PDB file of C-alpha atoms in Angstrom:
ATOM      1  CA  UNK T1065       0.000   0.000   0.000  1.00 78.00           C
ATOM      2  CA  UNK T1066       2.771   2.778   0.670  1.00 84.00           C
ATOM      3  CA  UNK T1067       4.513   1.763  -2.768  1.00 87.00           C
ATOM      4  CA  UNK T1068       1.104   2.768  -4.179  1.00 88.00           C
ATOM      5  CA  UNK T1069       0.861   5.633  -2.053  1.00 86.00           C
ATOM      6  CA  UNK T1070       4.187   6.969  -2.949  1.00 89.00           C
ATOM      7  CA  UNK T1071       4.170   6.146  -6.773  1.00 90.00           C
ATOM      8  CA  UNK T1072       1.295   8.009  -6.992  1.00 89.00           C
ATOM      9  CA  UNK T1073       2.606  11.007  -4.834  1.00 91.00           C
ATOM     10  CA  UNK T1074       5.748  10.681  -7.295  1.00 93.00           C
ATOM     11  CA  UNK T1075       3.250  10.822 -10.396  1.00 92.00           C
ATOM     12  CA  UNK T1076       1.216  13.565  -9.490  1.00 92.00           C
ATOM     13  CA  UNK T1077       4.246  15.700  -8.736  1.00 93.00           C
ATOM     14  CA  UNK T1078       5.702  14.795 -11.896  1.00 94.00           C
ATOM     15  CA  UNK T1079       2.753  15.742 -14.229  1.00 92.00           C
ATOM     16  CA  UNK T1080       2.646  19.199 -12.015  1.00 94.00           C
ATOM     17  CA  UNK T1081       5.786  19.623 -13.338  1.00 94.00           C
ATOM     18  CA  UNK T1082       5.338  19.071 -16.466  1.00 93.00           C
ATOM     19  CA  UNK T1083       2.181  21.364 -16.490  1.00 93.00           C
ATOM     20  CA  UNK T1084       4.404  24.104 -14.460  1.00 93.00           C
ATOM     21  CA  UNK T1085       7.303  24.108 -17.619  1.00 93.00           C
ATOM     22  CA  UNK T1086       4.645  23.971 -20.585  1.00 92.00           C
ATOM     23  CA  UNK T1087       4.356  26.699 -22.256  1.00 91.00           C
ATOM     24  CA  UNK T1088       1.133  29.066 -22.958  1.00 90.00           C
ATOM     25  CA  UNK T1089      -0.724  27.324 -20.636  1.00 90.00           C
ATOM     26  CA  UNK T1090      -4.795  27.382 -20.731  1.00 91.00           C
ATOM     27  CA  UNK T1091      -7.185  27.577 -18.082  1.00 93.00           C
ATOM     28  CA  UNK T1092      -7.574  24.294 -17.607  1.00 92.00           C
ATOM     29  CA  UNK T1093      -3.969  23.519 -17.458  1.00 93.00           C
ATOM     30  CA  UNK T1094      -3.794  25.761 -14.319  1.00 95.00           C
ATOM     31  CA  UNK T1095      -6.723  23.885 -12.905  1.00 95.00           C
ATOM     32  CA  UNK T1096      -5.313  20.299 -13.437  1.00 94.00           C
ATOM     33  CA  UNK T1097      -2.121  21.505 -11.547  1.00 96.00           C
ATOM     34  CA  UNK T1098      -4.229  22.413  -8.851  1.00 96.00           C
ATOM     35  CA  UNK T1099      -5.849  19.529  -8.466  1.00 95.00           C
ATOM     36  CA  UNK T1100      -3.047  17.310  -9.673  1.00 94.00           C
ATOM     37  CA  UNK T1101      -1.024  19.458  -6.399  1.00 96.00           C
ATOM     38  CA  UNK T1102      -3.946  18.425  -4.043  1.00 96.00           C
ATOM     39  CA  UNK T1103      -4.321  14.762  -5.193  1.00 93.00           C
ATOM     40  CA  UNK T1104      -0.143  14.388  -4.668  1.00 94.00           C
ATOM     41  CA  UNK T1105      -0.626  16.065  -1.144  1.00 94.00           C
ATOM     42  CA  UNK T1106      -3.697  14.032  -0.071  1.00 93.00           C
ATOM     43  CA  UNK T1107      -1.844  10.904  -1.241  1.00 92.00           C
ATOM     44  CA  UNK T1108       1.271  12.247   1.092  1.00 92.00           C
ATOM     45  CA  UNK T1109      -1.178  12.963   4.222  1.00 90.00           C
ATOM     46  CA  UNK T1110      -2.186   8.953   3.570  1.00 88.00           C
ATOM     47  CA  UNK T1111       1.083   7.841   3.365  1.00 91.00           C
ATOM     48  CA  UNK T1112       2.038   9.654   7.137  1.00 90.00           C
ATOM     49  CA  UNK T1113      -0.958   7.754   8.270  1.00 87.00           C
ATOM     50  CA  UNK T1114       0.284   4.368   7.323  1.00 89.00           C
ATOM     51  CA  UNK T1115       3.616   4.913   8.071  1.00 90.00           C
ATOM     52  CA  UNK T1116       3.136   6.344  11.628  1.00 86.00           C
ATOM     53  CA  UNK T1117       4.421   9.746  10.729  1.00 87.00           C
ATOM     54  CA  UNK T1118       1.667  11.563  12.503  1.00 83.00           C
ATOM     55  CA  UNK T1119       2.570   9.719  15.651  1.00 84.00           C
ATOM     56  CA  UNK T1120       5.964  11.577  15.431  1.00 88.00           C
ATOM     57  CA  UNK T1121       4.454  14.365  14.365  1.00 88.00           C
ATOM     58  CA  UNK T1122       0.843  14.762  15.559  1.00 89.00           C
ATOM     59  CA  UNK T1123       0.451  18.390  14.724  1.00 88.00           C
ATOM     60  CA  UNK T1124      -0.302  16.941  10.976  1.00 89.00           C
ATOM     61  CA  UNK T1125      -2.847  15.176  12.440  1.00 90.00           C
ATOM     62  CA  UNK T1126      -6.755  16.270  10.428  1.00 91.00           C
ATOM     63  CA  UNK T1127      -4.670  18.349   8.095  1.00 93.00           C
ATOM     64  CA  UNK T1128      -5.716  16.845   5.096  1.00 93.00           C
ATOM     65  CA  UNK T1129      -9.048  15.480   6.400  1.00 93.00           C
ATOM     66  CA  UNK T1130     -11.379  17.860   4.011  1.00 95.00           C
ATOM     67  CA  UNK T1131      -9.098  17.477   1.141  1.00 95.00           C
ATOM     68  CA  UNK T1132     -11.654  14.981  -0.261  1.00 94.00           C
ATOM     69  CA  UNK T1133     -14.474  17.664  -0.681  1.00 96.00           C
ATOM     70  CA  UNK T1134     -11.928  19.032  -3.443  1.00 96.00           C
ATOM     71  CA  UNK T1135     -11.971  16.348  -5.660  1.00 94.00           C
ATOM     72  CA  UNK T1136     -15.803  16.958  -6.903  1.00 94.00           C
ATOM     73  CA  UNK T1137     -15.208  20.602  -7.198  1.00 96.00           C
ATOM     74  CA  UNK T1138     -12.240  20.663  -9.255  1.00 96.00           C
ATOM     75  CA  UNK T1139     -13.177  17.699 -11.515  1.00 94.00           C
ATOM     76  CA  UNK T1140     -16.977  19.612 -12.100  1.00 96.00           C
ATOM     77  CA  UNK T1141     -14.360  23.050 -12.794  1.00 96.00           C
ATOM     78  CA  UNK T1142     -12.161  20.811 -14.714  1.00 94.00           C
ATOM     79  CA  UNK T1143     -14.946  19.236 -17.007  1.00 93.00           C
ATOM     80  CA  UNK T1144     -16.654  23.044 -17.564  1.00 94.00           C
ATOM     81  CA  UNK T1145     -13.902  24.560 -18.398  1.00 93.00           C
ATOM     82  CA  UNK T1146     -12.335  22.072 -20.578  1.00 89.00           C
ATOM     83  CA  UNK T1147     -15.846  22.645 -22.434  1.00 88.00           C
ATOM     84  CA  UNK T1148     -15.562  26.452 -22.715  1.00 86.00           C
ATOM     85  CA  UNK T1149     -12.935  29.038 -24.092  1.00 81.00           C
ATOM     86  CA  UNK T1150     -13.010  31.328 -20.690  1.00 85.00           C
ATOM     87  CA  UNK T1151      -9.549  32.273 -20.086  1.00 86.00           C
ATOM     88  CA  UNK T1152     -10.222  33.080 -16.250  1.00 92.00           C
ATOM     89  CA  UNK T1153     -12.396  31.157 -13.261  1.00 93.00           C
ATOM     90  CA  UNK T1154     -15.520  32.716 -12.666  1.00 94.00           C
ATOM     91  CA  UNK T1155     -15.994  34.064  -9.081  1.00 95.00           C
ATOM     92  CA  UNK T1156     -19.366  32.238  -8.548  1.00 96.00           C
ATOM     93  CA  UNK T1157     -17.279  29.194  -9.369  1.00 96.00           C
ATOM     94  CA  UNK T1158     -15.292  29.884  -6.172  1.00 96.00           C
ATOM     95  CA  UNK T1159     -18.152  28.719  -4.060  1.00 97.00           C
ATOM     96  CA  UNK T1160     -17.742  25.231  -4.827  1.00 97.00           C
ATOM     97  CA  UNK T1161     -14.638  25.589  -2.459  1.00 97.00           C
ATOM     98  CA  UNK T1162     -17.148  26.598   0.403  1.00 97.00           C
ATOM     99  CA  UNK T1163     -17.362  23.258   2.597  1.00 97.00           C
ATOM    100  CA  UNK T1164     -13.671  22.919   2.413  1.00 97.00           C
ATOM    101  CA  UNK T1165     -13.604  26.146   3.930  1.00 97.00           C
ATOM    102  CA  UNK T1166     -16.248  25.609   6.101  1.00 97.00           C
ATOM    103  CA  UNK T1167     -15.041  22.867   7.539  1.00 97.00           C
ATOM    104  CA  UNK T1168     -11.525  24.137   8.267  1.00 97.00           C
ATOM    105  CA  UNK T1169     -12.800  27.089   9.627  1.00 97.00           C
ATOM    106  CA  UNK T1170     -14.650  24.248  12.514  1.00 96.00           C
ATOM    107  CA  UNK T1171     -11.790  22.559  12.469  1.00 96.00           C
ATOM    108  CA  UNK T1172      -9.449  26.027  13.537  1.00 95.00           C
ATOM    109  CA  UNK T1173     -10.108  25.018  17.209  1.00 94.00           C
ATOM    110  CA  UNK T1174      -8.951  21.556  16.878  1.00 94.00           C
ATOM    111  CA  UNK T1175      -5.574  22.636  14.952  1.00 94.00           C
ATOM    112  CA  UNK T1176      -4.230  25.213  17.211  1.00 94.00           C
ATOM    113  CA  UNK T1177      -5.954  24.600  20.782  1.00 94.00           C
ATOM    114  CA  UNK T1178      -5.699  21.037  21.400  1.00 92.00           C
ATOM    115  CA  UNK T1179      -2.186  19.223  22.364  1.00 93.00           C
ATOM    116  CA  UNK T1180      -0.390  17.073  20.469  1.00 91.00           C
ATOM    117  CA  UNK T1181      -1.619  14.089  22.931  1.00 92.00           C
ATOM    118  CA  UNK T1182      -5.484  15.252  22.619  1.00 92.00           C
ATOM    119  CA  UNK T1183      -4.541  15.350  18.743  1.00 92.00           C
ATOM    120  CA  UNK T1184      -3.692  11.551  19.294  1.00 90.00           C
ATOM    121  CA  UNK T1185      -6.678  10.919  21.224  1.00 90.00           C
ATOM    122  CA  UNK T1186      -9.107  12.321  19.022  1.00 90.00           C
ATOM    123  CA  UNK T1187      -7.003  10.476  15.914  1.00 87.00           C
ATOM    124  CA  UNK T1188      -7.366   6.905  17.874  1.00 85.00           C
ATOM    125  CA  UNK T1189     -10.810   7.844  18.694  1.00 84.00           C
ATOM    126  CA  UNK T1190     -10.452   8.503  22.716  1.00 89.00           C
ATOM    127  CA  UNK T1191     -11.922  11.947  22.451  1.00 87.00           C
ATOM    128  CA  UNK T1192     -15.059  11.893  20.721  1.00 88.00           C
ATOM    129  CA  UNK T1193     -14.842  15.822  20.549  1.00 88.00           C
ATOM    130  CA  UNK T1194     -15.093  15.601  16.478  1.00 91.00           C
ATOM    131  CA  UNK T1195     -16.783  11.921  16.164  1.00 90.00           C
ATOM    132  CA  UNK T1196     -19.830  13.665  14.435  1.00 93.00           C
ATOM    133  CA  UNK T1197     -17.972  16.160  12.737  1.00 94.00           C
ATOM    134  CA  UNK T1198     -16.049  12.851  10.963  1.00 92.00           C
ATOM    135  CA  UNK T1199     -19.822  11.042  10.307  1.00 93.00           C
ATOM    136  CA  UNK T1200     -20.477  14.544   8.667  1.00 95.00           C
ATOM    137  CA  UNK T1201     -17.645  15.016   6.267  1.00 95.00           C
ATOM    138  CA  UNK T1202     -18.056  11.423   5.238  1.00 93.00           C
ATOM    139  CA  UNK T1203     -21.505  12.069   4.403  1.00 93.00           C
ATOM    140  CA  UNK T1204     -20.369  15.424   2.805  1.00 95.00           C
ATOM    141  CA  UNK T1205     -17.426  13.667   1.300  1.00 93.00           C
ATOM    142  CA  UNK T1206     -19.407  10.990  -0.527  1.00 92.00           C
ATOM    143  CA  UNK T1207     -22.684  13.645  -2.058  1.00 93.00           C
ATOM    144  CA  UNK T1208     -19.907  15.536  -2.823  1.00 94.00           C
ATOM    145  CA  UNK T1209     -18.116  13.005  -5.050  1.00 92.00           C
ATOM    146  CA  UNK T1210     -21.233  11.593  -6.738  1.00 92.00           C
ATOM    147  CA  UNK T1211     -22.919  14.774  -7.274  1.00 94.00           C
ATOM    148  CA  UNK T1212     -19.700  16.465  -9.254  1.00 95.00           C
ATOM    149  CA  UNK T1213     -18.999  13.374 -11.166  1.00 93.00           C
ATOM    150  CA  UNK T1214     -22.897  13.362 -12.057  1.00 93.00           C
ATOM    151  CA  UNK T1215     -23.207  17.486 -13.145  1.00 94.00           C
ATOM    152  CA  UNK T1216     -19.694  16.531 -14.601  1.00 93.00           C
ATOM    153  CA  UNK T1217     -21.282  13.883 -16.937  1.00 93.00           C
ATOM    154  CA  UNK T1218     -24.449  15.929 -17.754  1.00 94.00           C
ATOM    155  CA  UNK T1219     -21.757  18.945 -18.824  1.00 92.00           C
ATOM    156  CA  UNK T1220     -20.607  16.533 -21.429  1.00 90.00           C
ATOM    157  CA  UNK T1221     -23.678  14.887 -22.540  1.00 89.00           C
ATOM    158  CA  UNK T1222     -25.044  18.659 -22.869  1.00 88.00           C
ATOM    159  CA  UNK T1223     -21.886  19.370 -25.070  1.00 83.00           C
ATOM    160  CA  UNK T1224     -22.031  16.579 -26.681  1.00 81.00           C
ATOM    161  CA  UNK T1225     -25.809  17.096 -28.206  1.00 80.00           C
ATOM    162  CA  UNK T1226     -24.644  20.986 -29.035  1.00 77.00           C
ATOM    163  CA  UNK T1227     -21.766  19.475 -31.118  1.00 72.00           C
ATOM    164  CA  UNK T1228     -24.417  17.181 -32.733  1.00 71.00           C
ATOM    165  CA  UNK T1229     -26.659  19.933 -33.267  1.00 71.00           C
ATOM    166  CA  UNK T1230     -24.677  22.385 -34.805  1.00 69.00           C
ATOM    167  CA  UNK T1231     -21.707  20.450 -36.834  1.00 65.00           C
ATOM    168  CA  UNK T1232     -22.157  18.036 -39.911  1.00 58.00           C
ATOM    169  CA  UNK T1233     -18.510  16.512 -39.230  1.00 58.00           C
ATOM    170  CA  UNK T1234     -17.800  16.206 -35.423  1.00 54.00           C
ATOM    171  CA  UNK T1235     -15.230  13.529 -36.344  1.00 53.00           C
ATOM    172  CA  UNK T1236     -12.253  15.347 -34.652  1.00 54.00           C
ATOM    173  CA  UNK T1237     -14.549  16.347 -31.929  1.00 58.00           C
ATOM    174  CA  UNK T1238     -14.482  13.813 -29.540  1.00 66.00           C
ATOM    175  CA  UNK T1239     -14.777  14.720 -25.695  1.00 76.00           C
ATOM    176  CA  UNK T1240     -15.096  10.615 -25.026  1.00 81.00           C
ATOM    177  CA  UNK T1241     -12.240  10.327 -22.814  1.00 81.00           C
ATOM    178  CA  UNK T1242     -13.427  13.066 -20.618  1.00 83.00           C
ATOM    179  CA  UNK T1243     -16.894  11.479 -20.172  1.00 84.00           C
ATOM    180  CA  UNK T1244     -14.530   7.890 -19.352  1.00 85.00           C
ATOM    181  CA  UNK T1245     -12.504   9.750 -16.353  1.00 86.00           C
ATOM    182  CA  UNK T1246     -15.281  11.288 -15.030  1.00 87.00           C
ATOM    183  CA  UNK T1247     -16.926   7.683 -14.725  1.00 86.00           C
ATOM    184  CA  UNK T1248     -13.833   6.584 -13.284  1.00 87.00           C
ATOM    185  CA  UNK T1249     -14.276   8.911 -10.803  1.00 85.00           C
ATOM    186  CA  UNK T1250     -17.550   8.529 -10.192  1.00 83.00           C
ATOM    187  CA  UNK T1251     -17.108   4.743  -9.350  1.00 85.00           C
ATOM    188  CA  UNK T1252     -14.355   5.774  -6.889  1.00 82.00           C
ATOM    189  CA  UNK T1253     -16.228   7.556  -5.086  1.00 77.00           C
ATOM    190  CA  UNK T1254     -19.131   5.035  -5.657  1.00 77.00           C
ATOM    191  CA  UNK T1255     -16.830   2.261  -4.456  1.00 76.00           C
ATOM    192  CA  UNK T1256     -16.275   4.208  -1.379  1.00 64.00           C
ATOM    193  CA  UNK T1257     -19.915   4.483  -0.207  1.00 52.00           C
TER     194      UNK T1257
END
């Protein structure tokens, strides 16, 4: 498991830096190295976990616990913009980030207030301080994944019936492999529930 855990950490970083040296890079370039940065840091946070890091260092401890209410948003951003020619994110589009916020923002009390033995405690499930506050981002975790990977899908079905509409010769149009990854990612998350 940490050999997958790292490979994929490796990978990540690798296509970041790949997007970070190309050249005129598009919206949706910028977008996939975020999210290709937050998939290669979530991946990290899971490989401290299994190797005992945060024991060592418990301050790490819940760091990366919302990360997962990313994934939606950024594929759903991902998908739309791929699909348009805007050259900048919207800043109604920044509300998607809002429970990831939100639940930082709750979690503020438990990062700089609590000890690094309490942090342990909570981790190994001794303190039930944030035992509903876990059932919750689960919950919000899992809507969050299937939902985005569902308006995802519609985005491209409602592309792909514009494209039909409105070209003769959509040969060299083909937004297939998009629609594939989304369902991917809509089984991970799928899987998970």
């Amino acid at each position: 498991m940490e050999a997958i855990l790292i490979s994929g950490t490796f990978l990540s970083g690798f296509i970041v830096v790949l997007l970070l040296t190309k050249k005129q890079k598009s919206l949706t370039d910028r977008i996939l190295t975020a999210w290709l940065t937050i998939i290669g840091i979530h991946l990290l946070g899971y490989y401290y976990k299994q190797t005992g890091y945060w024991e060592t260092y418990p301050h790490l401890i819940g760091v990366t616990a919302p990360f997962p209410l990313l994934h939606g948003p950024m594929l759903f951003l991902y998908t739309l913009y791929s699909l348009r020619n805007d050259r900048k994110i919207r800043t109604i589009d920044y509300l998607h980030f809002a429970p990831v916020v939100a639940s930082y923002i709750y979690m503020l009390n438990f990062f700089f207030f609590y000890t690094a033995e309490e942090k342990k405690m909570v981790d190994a499930g001794e303190i039930n301080d944030y035992h509903i506050f876990s059932i919750v981002l689960l919950v919000a975790i899992l809507i969050s994944g299937l939902s985005y990977s569902i308006l995802s899908y519609r985005l491209t079905i409602k592309h792909q019936n514009k494209i039909d509409n409105y070209f003769s010769y959509h040969d060299g149009i083909n937004i297939k492999w998009l629609r594939n990854c989304i369902l991917a990612i809509g089984l991970v998350f799928l899987s998970a529930t």
